[in-house]
PDB file of C-alpha atoms in Angstrom:
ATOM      1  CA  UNK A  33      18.515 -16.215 -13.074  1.00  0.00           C
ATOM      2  CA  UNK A  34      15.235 -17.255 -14.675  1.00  0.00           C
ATOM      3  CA  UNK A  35      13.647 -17.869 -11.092  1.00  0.00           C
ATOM      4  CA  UNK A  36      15.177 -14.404 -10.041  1.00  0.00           C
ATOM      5  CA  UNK A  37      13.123 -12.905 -12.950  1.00  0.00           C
ATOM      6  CA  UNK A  38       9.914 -14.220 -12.187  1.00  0.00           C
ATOM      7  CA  UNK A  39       9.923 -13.147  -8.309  1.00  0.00           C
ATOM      8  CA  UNK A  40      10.521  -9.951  -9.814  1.00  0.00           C
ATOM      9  CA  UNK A  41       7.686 -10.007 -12.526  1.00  0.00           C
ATOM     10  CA  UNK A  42       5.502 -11.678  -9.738  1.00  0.00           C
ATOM     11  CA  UNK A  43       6.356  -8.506  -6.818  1.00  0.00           C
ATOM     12  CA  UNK A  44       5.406  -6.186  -9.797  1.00  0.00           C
ATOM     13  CA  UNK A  45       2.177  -7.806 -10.353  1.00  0.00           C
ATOM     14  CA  UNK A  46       1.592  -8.210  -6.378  1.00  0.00           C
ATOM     15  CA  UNK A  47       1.933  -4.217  -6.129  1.00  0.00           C
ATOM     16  CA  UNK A  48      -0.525  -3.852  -9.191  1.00  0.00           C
ATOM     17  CA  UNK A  49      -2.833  -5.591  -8.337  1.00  0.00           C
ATOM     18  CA  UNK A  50      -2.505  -4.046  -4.646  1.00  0.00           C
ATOM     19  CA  UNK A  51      -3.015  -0.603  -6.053  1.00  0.00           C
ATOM     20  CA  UNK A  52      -6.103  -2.132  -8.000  1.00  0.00           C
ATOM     21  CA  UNK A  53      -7.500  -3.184  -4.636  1.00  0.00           C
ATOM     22  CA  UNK A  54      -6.950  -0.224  -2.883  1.00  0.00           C
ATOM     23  CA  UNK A  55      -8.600   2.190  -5.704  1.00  0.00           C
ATOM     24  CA  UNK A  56     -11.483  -0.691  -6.169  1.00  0.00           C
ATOM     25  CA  UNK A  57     -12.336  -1.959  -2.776  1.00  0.00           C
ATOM     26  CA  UNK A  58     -14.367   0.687  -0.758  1.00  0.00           C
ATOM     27  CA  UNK A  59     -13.768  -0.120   2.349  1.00  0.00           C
ATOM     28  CA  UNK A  60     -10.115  -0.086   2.096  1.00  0.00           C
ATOM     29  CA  UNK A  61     -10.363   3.078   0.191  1.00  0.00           C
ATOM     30  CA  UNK A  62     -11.948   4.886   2.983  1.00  0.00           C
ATOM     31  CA  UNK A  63      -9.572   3.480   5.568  1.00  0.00           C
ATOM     32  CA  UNK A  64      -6.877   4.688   3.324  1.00  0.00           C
ATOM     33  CA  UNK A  65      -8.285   8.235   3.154  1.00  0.00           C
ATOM     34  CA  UNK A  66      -9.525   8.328   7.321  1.00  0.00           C
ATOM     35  CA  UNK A  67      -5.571   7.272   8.491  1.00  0.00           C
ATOM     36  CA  UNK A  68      -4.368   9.890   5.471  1.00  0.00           C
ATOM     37  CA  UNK A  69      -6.676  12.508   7.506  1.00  0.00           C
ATOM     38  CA  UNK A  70      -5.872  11.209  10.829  1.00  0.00           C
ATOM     39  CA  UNK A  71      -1.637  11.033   9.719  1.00  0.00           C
ATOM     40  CA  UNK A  72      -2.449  15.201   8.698  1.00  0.00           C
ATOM     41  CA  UNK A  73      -3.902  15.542  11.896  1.00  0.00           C
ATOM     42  CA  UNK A  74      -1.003  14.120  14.059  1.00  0.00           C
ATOM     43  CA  UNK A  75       1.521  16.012  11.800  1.00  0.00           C
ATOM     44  CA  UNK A  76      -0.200  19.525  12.185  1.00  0.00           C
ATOM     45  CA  UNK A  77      -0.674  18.730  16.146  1.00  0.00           C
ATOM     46  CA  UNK A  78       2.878  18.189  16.554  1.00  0.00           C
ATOM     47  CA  UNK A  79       3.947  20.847  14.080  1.00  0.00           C
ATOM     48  CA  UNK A  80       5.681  19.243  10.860  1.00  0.00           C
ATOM     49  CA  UNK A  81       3.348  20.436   9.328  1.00  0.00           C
ATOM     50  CA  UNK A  82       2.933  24.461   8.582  1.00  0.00           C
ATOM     51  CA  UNK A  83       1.077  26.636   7.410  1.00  0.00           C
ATOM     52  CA  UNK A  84       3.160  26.434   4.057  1.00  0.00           C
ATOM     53  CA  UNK A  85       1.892  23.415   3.346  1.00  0.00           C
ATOM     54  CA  UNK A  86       0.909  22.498  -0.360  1.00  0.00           C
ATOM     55  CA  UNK A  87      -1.797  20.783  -1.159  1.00  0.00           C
ATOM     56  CA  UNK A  88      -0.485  19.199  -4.436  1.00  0.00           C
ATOM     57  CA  UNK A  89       2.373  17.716  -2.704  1.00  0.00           C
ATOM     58  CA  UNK A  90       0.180  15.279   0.332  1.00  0.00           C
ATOM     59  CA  UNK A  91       2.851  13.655   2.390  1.00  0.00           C
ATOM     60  CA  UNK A  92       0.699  12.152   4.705  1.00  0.00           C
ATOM     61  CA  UNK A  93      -1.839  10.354   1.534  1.00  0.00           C
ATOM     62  CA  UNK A  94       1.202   9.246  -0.375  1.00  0.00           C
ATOM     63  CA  UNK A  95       2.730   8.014   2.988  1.00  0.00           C
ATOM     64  CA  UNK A  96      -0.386   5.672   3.777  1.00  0.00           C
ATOM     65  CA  UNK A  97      -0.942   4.869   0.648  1.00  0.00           C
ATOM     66  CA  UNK A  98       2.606   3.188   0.150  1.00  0.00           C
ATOM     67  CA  UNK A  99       2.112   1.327   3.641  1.00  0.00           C
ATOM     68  CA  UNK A 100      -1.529  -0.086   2.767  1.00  0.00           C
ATOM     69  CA  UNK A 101      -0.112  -1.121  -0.827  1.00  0.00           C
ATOM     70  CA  UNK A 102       2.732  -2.435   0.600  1.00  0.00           C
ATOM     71  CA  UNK A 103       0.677  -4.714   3.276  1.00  0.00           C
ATOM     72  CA  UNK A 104      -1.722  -5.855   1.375  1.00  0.00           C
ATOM     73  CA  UNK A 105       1.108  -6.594  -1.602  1.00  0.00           C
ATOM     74  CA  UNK A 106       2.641  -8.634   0.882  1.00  0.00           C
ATOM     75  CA  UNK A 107      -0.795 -10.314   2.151  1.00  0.00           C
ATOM     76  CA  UNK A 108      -1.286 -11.309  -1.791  1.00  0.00           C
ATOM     77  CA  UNK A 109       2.509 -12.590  -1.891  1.00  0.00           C
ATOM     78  CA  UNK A 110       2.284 -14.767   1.391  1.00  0.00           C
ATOM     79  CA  UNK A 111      -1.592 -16.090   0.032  1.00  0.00           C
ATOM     80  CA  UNK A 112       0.036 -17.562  -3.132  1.00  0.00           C
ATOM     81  CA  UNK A 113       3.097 -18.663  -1.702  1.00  0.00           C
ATOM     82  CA  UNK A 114       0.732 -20.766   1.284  1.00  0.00           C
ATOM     83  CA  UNK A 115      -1.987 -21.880  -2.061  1.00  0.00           C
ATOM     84  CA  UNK A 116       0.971 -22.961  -4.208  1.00  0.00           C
ATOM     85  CA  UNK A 117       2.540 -24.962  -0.319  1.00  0.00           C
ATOM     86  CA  UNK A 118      -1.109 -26.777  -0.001  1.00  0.00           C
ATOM     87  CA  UNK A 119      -1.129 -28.136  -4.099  1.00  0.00           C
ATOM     88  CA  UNK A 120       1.806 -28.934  -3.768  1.00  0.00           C
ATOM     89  CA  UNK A 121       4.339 -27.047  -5.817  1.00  0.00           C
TER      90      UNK A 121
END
């Protein structure tokens, strides 16, 4: 149960400090806003997108934004679990 916990606690902190990355990090800011612009694009080309579309509610940011978290979440998860497989833990 305890070692349940900690994964947990640990995934938490993994998506933190993802979100810290992605709000800090510049270039992986502006890739998050060019493939939020480019995922608008796509949607308006093909139409799922109309023209009573609200501004305050941006599907296609919050859509990227989960994915890039998510990735480099998962980057941060698979870094410590290959650190903690070369000490020795």
């Amino acid at each position: 149960m305890r070692a349940a916990i900690i994964k947990v606690l640990a995934g938490l902190l993994y998506v933190v400090l993802a979100f810290f990355i992605c709000a800090v990090i510049k270039p992986i800011n502006w890739f998050w806003q060019w493939s939020s612009n480019w995922l608008f694009d796509l949607l308006w080309r093909h139409q799922l997108i109309t023209d009573t579309y609200e501004w305050g509610m941006d599907p296609p940011s919050t859509i990227m934004l989960v994915v890039i978290v998510l990735v480099i979440a998962w980057l941060l998860a698979r870094g410590v679990k290959v650190l903690r497989a070369k000490i020795g833990r």
